[in-house]
């Protein structure tokens, strides 16, 4: 990751000093590198150059308008799961014709908006949803493009909370029942069948489960052809993992070469929905050490970012590297700390047992947090959500200013006095 590297012991974001950025915008602060985002997308674009494809970046991973805009300008499409994400894509200059709409609970008004702006496809997750889309499209006098998201029943071998392709998960239509649902869709006047898809989970570190799922999707495609249903695309979802700690996920190139091999000789456009692998490595969370607290057993570095800013460690037991922004200026020996936030929960930690050479007031960087970072933040403990900035070469731009307490209080009101 050459967009975040140390020069003379000081962490740089592209060509800027991270300490100076923290000084300017205060902490906690999410910092993204535009070059990092570009590299993330290009890692998928390059190997697909000679295969018909659409890369639909999963907006949920990082939905900041500037992030979406950078990716849209590079030709990305988008995978959305709510009308809110659709409005973000439109506001960021994304092309609705390159949008696929996933999610298990799409509401009528969301389907309506999707049809209104002309999205590429609804990834349908149940028969009831298919009926809803038919009703909505009929009311609007339109034909709705659909793809069934099937549940191929493969084990993604990832954290149970982010595994989605097993029978016991709420996602998708059981692959056994899919054929019947396609037949039903064929009889619906306002439905246009265009594809099949799946998404089996997130943070996968091997290719096998993806290929296994693709095999099952292709077998289904063949069966459908025999029924006179010819599909235009196959969507294999997102899910490729990143290296947070010791994981060794395949590169997008290695993953896609196996996928393309399977698709050889078929007239199918490939849709993919990567989120994490594009955005995670392009982001840091900067936080300042408020105080250091020691007892007989432990040393704690209490920092100004908490689980409301970065939920992954407490929610999934996730590991993010934590490094001092400046490696200069601390002569003390390394100490093993639990890096904890100021929130009143035992689960409020960013990292446990980290060896750091730090003192109060020092800056720390949490690495690989460009995905599922800011988007999962909350106002718990009435804390303002962090600001977000993006570095582009020698420039830094504030792409979301820090919230204020007044903004947090504004939507609330007291009971009327009687
Ligand atoms: N497509 C669909 C339908 C999805 O549900 C997801 C992620 C993606 C694509 C993108 O997957 P990715 O390439 O980012 O793995 N909050 C969790 C991750 C939840 C992922 C949910 N779905 C985390 O922080 O690990």
Coordinates of N, CA and C in Angstrom, one line a residue, residues 148-320:
X148 N -32.6 -13.4 -10.2 CA -32.9 -14.0 -8.9 C -31.6 -14.1 -8.1
X149 N -31.6 -13.7 -6.9 CA -30.4 -14.0 -6.0 C -30.7 -15.3 -5.4
X150 N -30.0 -16.3 -5.8 CA -30.2 -17.6 -5.2 C -29.2 -17.9 -4.1
X151 N -29.7 -18.8 -3.2 CA -28.8 -19.2 -2.1 C -28.2 -20.6 -2.5
X152 N -27.0 -20.6 -2.8 CA -26.4 -21.9 -3.4 C -26.0 -22.9 -2.3
X153 N -26.2 -22.5 -1.0 CA -25.9 -23.4 0.1 C -24.4 -23.9 0.0
X154 N -23.5 -22.9 0.0 CA -22.1 -23.2 0.1 C -21.5 -22.5 1.4
X155 N -20.6 -23.1 2.0 CA -20.0 -22.5 3.2 C -18.8 -21.6 2.8
X156 N -19.0 -20.3 3.1 CA -18.0 -19.3 2.8 C -16.8 -19.4 3.7
X157 N -16.9 -20.1 4.8 CA -15.8 -20.3 5.8 C -15.3 -18.9 6.3
X158 N -16.2 -18.1 6.6 CA -15.9 -16.8 7.2 C -16.6 -16.6 8.5
X159 N -16.5 -15.4 9.1 CA -17.2 -15.2 10.4 C -18.7 -15.4 10.2
X160 N -19.4 -16.1 11.1 CA -20.8 -16.5 10.9 C -21.7 -15.3 10.7
X161 N -21.4 -14.1 11.2 CA -22.2 -12.9 11.0 C -22.1 -12.4 9.6
X162 N -21.1 -12.7 8.8 CA -21.0 -12.2 7.5 C -20.9 -13.3 6.4
X163 N -21.5 -14.5 6.8 CA -21.6 -15.6 5.9 C -23.1 -15.6 5.5
X164 N -23.4 -15.6 4.2 CA -24.7 -15.4 3.7 C -25.3 -16.5 2.8
X165 N -24.4 -17.4 2.4 CA -24.8 -18.3 1.3 C -25.2 -19.7 1.8
X166 N -25.5 -19.9 3.1 CA -25.9 -21.2 3.6 C -27.4 -21.2 3.7
X167 N -28.0 -22.4 3.7 CA -29.5 -22.5 3.8 C -30.0 -21.8 5.0
X168 N -29.3 -21.8 6.1 CA -29.8 -21.3 7.4 C -29.8 -19.8 7.4
X169 N -29.2 -19.1 6.3 CA -29.2 -17.7 6.3 C -30.4 -17.1 5.6
X170 N -30.7 -15.8 6.0 CA -32.0 -15.3 5.5 C -31.9 -14.8 4.0
X171 N -30.8 -14.9 3.4 CA -30.6 -14.3 2.1 C -30.9 -15.3 0.9
X172 N -31.5 -14.7 -0.1 CA -31.6 -15.4 -1.4 C -32.8 -16.4 -1.4
X173 N -32.9 -17.0 -2.7 CA -34.0 -18.0 -2.9 C -33.2 -19.3 -3.0
X174 N -33.7 -20.3 -2.2 CA -33.1 -21.6 -2.2 C -32.9 -22.1 -3.7
X175 N -31.7 -22.5 -4.0 CA -31.4 -22.9 -5.4 C -32.3 -24.0 -5.9
X176 N -32.8 -24.8 -5.0 CA -33.7 -25.9 -5.4 C -35.0 -25.3 -5.9
X177 N -35.4 -24.2 -5.3 CA -36.7 -23.6 -5.7 C -36.6 -22.6 -6.8
X178 N -35.4 -22.3 -7.2 CA -35.2 -21.2 -8.1 C -35.9 -21.4 -9.4
X179 N -35.8 -22.6 -9.9 CA -36.4 -22.9 -11.3 C -37.9 -22.6 -11.3
X180 N -38.5 -23.0 -10.2 CA -40.0 -22.7 -10.2 C -40.3 -21.2 -10.2
X181 N -39.4 -20.5 -9.4 CA -39.6 -19.0 -9.4 C -39.4 -18.4 -10.7
X182 N -38.4 -18.9 -11.4 CA -38.1 -18.4 -12.8 C -39.3 -18.6 -13.7
X183 N -39.9 -19.8 -13.6 CA -41.0 -20.2 -14.4 C -42.2 -19.2 -14.1
X184 N -42.4 -18.9 -12.9 CA -43.4 -18.0 -12.5 C -43.1 -16.6 -13.0
X185 N -41.9 -16.2 -12.9 CA -41.5 -14.8 -13.4 C -41.8 -14.7 -14.9
X186 N -41.6 -15.8 -15.6 CA -41.8 -15.9 -17.1 C -43.3 -15.5 -17.4
X187 N -44.2 -15.8 -16.5 CA -45.6 -15.6 -16.8 C -46.0 -14.2 -16.4
X188 N -45.1 -13.4 -15.8 CA -45.5 -12.1 -15.3 C -45.3 -11.0 -16.4
X189 N -46.3 -10.3 -16.7 CA -46.3 -9.4 -17.9 C -45.3 -8.3 -17.8
X190 N -45.0 -7.8 -16.5 CA -44.1 -6.7 -16.4 C -42.8 -7.0 -15.8
X191 N -42.4 -8.3 -16.0 CA -41.1 -8.7 -15.5 C -40.2 -9.1 -16.7
X192 N -39.0 -8.7 -16.7 CA -38.1 -9.1 -17.7 C -36.9 -9.8 -17.0
X193 N -36.8 -11.1 -17.3 CA -35.7 -11.9 -16.6 C -34.4 -11.6 -17.3
X194 N -33.4 -11.2 -16.6 CA -32.1 -11.0 -17.3 C -30.9 -11.7 -16.7
X195 N -31.1 -12.2 -15.4 CA -29.9 -12.8 -14.8 C -30.1 -13.7 -13.7
X196 N -29.0 -14.2 -13.1 CA -29.0 -14.9 -11.9 C -27.8 -14.5 -11.1
X197 N -27.9 -14.6 -9.7 CA -26.8 -14.1 -8.9 C -26.8 -14.8 -7.6
X198 N -25.7 -14.5 -6.9 CA -25.6 -14.9 -5.5 C -24.6 -14.0 -4.8
X199 N -24.6 -14.1 -3.5 CA -23.5 -13.4 -2.7 C -23.4 -14.3 -1.5
X200 N -22.2 -15.0 -1.3 CA -22.2 -16.0 -0.3 C -21.6 -15.6 1.0
X201 N -21.0 -14.4 1.0 CA -20.5 -13.9 2.3 C -19.4 -12.9 2.1
X202 N -18.8 -12.5 3.1 CA -17.8 -11.4 3.1 C -16.5 -11.8 3.7
X203 N -15.4 -11.2 3.3 CA -14.1 -11.5 3.9 C -13.7 -13.0 3.7
X204 N -13.9 -13.4 2.4 CA -13.5 -14.8 2.1 C -12.0 -14.8 1.7
X205 N -11.3 -15.8 2.1 CA -9.9 -15.8 1.9 C -9.4 -16.9 1.0
X206 N -10.4 -17.7 0.4 CA -10.0 -18.7 -0.6 C -11.0 -18.6 -1.8
X207 N -10.5 -19.1 -2.9 CA -11.4 -19.0 -4.1 C -12.4 -20.1 -4.2
X208 N -12.2 -21.2 -3.5 CA -13.0 -22.4 -3.7 C -14.5 -22.1 -3.5
X209 N -14.9 -21.5 -2.4 CA -16.4 -21.3 -2.2 C -17.0 -20.5 -3.3
X210 N -16.3 -19.5 -3.8 CA -16.8 -18.7 -5.0 C -17.1 -19.6 -6.2
X211 N -16.1 -20.4 -6.5 CA -16.1 -21.3 -7.7 C -17.2 -22.3 -7.5
X212 N -17.3 -22.9 -6.3 CA -18.3 -23.8 -6.0 C -19.7 -23.2 -6.3
X213 N -19.9 -22.0 -5.8 CA -21.2 -21.3 -6.0 C -21.4 -21.0 -7.4
X214 N -20.4 -20.6 -8.2 CA -20.5 -20.3 -9.6 C -20.9 -21.6 -10.3
X215 N -20.3 -22.7 -10.0 CA -20.7 -24.0 -10.7 C -22.2 -24.2 -10.5
X216 N -22.7 -24.0 -9.3 CA -24.1 -24.2 -9.1 C -25.0 -23.3 -9.9
X217 N -24.5 -22.0 -9.9 CA -25.3 -21.0 -10.7 C -25.3 -21.4 -12.2
X218 N -24.2 -21.9 -12.7 CA -24.1 -22.2 -14.1 C -25.0 -23.5 -14.4
X219 N -25.0 -24.4 -13.5 CA -25.9 -25.6 -13.7 C -27.3 -25.1 -13.8
X220 N -27.7 -24.2 -12.9 CA -29.0 -23.6 -13.0 C -29.3 -22.9 -14.3
X221 N -28.3 -22.2 -14.8 CA -28.4 -21.4 -16.0 C -28.7 -22.4 -17.2
X222 N -28.0 -23.6 -17.2 CA -28.2 -24.6 -18.2 C -29.7 -25.2 -18.1
X223 N -30.1 -25.4 -16.9 CA -31.5 -26.0 -16.8 C -32.5 -25.0 -17.3
X224 N -32.2 -23.7 -17.0 CA -33.2 -22.6 -17.4 C -33.2 -22.5 -19.0
X225 N -32.1 -22.7 -19.6 CA -32.0 -22.6 -21.0 C -32.9 -23.7 -21.7
X226 N -32.9 -24.9 -21.1 CA -33.7 -26.0 -21.5 C -35.2 -25.6 -21.4
X227 N -35.5 -24.7 -20.5 CA -36.9 -24.3 -20.3 C -37.2 -23.1 -21.2
X228 N -36.2 -22.7 -22.0 CA -36.4 -21.5 -22.9 C -36.2 -20.2 -22.2
X229 N -35.5 -20.2 -21.1 CA -35.1 -18.9 -20.4 C -33.6 -18.7 -20.6
X230 N -33.3 -17.7 -21.4 CA -31.8 -17.4 -21.6 C -31.4 -16.2 -20.8
X231 N -30.4 -16.3 -20.0 CA -30.0 -15.2 -19.2 C -28.9 -14.4 -19.8
X232 N -28.8 -13.1 -19.5 CA -27.8 -12.3 -20.0 C -26.6 -12.2 -19.1
X233 N -26.8 -12.3 -17.8 CA -25.7 -12.1 -16.9 C -25.7 -13.1 -15.7
X234 N -24.5 -13.3 -15.2 CA -24.4 -14.0 -13.9 C -23.7 -13.0 -12.9
X235 N -24.2 -12.9 -11.7 CA -23.7 -12.0 -10.7 C -23.2 -12.8 -9.6
X236 N -21.8 -12.8 -9.3 CA -21.3 -13.6 -8.2 C -21.1 -12.8 -6.9
X237 N -21.7 -11.6 -6.9 CA -21.7 -10.9 -5.6 C -20.3 -10.3 -5.3
X238 N -20.1 -10.0 -4.0 CA -18.8 -9.4 -3.5 C -18.2 -10.5 -2.7
X239 N -17.4 -10.1 -1.7 CA -16.9 -11.0 -0.7 C -15.5 -11.3 -0.6
X240 N -14.7 -10.8 -1.6 CA -13.3 -11.1 -1.6 C -12.6 -10.4 -0.3
X241 N -11.9 -11.2 0.4 CA -11.3 -10.6 1.7 C -10.1 -9.8 1.5
X242 N -9.7 -9.1 2.5 CA -8.4 -8.3 2.5 C -7.5 -8.8 3.7
X243 N -6.3 -8.4 3.6 CA -5.4 -8.8 4.7 C -5.5 -7.8 5.8
X244 N -6.2 -8.1 6.9 CA -6.2 -7.3 8.1 C -5.1 -7.6 9.0
X245 N -4.7 -8.9 9.1 CA -3.7 -9.3 10.1 C -2.8 -10.4 9.4
X246 N -3.2 -11.7 9.5 CA -2.3 -12.7 8.9 C -3.0 -13.4 7.7
X247 N -4.2 -12.9 7.3 CA -4.9 -13.6 6.2 C -4.2 -13.4 4.9
X248 N -4.3 -14.4 4.0 CA -3.7 -14.3 2.7 C -4.8 -14.6 1.7
X249 N -5.7 -13.6 1.5 CA -6.7 -13.8 0.4 C -6.1 -13.8 -1.0
X250 N -6.8 -14.4 -1.9 CA -6.3 -14.3 -3.3 C -6.4 -12.9 -3.8
X251 N -5.6 -12.5 -4.8 CA -5.7 -11.2 -5.4 C -7.0 -11.2 -6.3
X252 N -7.6 -10.1 -6.6 CA -8.7 -10.0 -7.5 C -8.3 -10.7 -8.8
X253 N -7.1 -10.6 -9.3 CA -6.6 -11.2 -10.5 C -6.7 -12.7 -10.5
X254 N -6.2 -13.3 -9.4 CA -6.2 -14.7 -9.3 C -7.6 -15.2 -9.1
X255 N -8.4 -14.5 -8.4 CA -9.8 -14.9 -8.2 C -10.6 -14.8 -9.5
X256 N -10.4 -13.7 -10.3 CA -11.1 -13.5 -11.5 C -10.7 -14.5 -12.6
X257 N -9.4 -14.8 -12.6 CA -8.9 -15.8 -13.7 C -9.7 -17.1 -13.5
X258 N -9.9 -17.5 -12.3 CA -10.6 -18.8 -12.1 C -12.1 -18.6 -12.5
X259 N -12.6 -17.5 -12.3 CA -14.1 -17.2 -12.7 C -14.2 -17.2 -14.2
X260 N -13.3 -16.5 -14.8 CA -13.4 -16.3 -16.3 C -13.2 -17.7 -17.0
X261 N -12.3 -18.5 -16.4 CA -12.1 -19.9 -16.9 C -13.4 -20.7 -16.9
X262 N -14.2 -20.5 -15.9 CA -15.5 -21.2 -15.7 C -16.5 -20.7 -16.8
X263 N -16.4 -19.4 -17.1 CA -17.4 -18.8 -18.0 C -17.1 -18.9 -19.4
X264 N -15.9 -19.5 -19.7 CA -15.5 -19.6 -21.1 C -16.6 -20.3 -22.0
X265 N -16.8 -19.8 -23.2 CA -17.7 -20.4 -24.1 C -19.2 -20.1 -23.8
X266 N -19.4 -19.3 -22.8 CA -20.8 -19.0 -22.5 C -21.0 -17.5 -22.8
X267 N -22.2 -17.2 -23.2 CA -22.5 -15.8 -23.6 C -23.1 -15.0 -22.4
X268 N -22.3 -14.9 -21.3 CA -22.9 -14.3 -20.1 C -22.0 -13.2 -19.6
X269 N -22.6 -12.0 -19.4 CA -21.9 -10.9 -18.8 C -21.6 -11.2 -17.4
X270 N -20.5 -10.9 -16.9 CA -20.1 -11.1 -15.5 C -20.4 -9.8 -14.7
X271 N -21.2 -10.0 -13.6 CA -21.4 -8.8 -12.7 C -20.7 -9.2 -11.4
X272 N -20.0 -8.3 -10.8 CA -19.4 -8.6 -9.4 C -19.7 -7.4 -8.6
X273 N -19.8 -7.6 -7.3 CA -20.2 -6.6 -6.3 C -19.2 -6.4 -5.2
X274 N -18.0 -6.1 -5.5 CA -17.0 -6.0 -4.4 C -17.1 -4.7 -3.6
X275 N -17.0 -4.8 -2.3 CA -17.0 -3.6 -1.5 C -15.8 -3.4 -0.7
X276 N -15.6 -4.3 0.3 CA -14.4 -4.3 1.2 C -13.1 -4.2 0.5
X277 N -12.9 -5.1 -0.5 CA -11.6 -5.2 -1.1 C -11.2 -3.9 -1.9
X278 N -12.2 -3.1 -2.3 CA -11.9 -1.9 -3.0 C -11.6 -0.8 -1.9
X279 N -12.5 -0.7 -0.9 CA -12.4 0.5 0.0 C -11.6 0.3 1.2
X280 N -11.5 -0.9 1.8 CA -10.8 -1.1 3.1 C -9.4 -0.6 3.1
X281 N -8.6 -1.1 2.2 CA -7.1 -0.7 2.3 C -6.9 0.8 2.0
X282 N -7.9 1.5 1.5 CA -7.8 2.9 1.2 C -8.1 3.9 2.3
X283 N -8.4 3.3 3.5 CA -8.8 4.2 4.6 C -8.1 3.9 5.9
X284 N -7.9 5.0 6.7 CA -7.3 5.0 8.0 C -8.3 5.6 9.0
X285 N -8.3 5.2 10.3 CA -9.0 6.0 11.3 C -7.9 6.6 12.2
X286 N -7.9 7.9 12.3 CA -6.9 8.6 13.2 C -7.5 8.9 14.5
X287 N -6.8 8.6 15.5 CA -7.3 8.8 16.9 C -6.1 9.2 17.8
X288 N -6.4 10.0 18.8 CA -5.4 10.5 19.7 C -5.4 9.8 21.0
X289 N -4.3 9.6 21.6 CA -4.2 9.0 22.9 C -4.6 10.0 23.9
X290 N -5.7 9.9 24.6 CA -6.1 10.9 25.6 C -5.3 10.7 26.9
X291 N -5.3 9.4 27.3 CA -4.5 9.1 28.5 C -4.1 7.7 28.6
X292 N -3.1 7.5 29.4 CA -2.6 6.1 29.6 C -2.9 5.7 31.0
X293 N -3.5 4.5 31.2 CA -4.0 4.1 32.5 C -3.4 2.7 32.7
X294 N -2.8 2.5 33.9 CA -2.1 1.2 34.2 C -2.6 0.7 35.5
X295 N -2.7 -0.7 35.6 CA -2.9 -1.3 36.9 C -1.9 -2.5 37.0
X296 N -2.1 -3.3 38.0 CA -1.1 -4.4 38.2 C -1.1 -5.3 37.0
X297 N -2.2 -5.5 36.3 CA -2.3 -6.5 35.2 C -2.1 -5.9 33.8
X298 N -2.6 -4.7 33.7 CA -2.8 -4.2 32.3 C -2.4 -2.8 32.1
X299 N -2.1 -2.4 30.9 CA -1.9 -1.0 30.5 C -3.0 -0.7 29.5
X300 N -3.7 0.4 29.7 CA -4.7 0.8 28.7 C -4.3 2.1 28.0
X301 N -4.4 2.2 26.7 CA -4.3 3.5 26.0 C -5.7 3.9 25.7
X302 N -6.2 4.9 26.4 CA -7.6 5.4 26.2 C -7.5 6.4 25.1
X303 N -8.2 6.1 24.0 CA -8.1 7.0 22.8 C -9.4 7.8 22.6
X304 N -9.4 8.7 21.7 CA -10.6 9.5 21.5 C -11.6 8.9 20.5
X305 N -11.3 7.8 19.9 CA -12.2 7.1 19.1 C -12.8 5.9 19.8
X306 N -14.0 5.6 19.6 CA -14.6 4.4 20.3 C -15.4 3.5 19.4
X307 N -16.1 2.6 20.0 CA -16.9 1.6 19.2 C -17.9 2.3 18.4
X308 N -18.3 3.5 18.8 CA -19.3 4.2 17.9 C -18.7 4.7 16.6
X309 N -17.3 4.9 16.6 CA -16.6 5.3 15.4 C -16.2 4.1 14.6
X310 N -15.8 3.0 15.3 CA -15.3 1.8 14.6 C -15.8 0.6 15.4
X311 N -16.8 -0.1 14.8 CA -17.5 -1.1 15.5 C -17.0 -2.5 15.3
X312 N -16.1 -2.7 14.2 CA -15.7 -4.0 13.8 C -15.0 -4.8 14.9
X313 N -14.1 -4.2 15.7 CA -13.4 -5.0 16.8 C -14.5 -5.5 17.8
X314 N -15.4 -4.7 18.2 CA -16.3 -5.2 19.2 C -17.4 -6.1 18.6
X315 N -17.8 -5.9 17.4 CA -18.9 -6.7 16.8 C -18.4 -8.0 16.3
X316 N -17.2 -8.1 15.7 CA -16.8 -9.3 15.1 C -15.5 -9.8 15.7
X317 N -15.0 -9.1 16.7 CA -13.7 -9.5 17.3 C -12.6 -9.2 16.2
X318 N -12.9 -8.3 15.3 CA -12.0 -8.0 14.2 C -10.7 -7.4 14.6
X319 N -9.6 -7.8 13.9 CA -8.3 -7.2 14.1 C -8.1 -6.1 13.1
X320 N -7.6 -4.9 13.5 CA -7.1 -3.9 12.7 C -5.7 -3.5 13.2

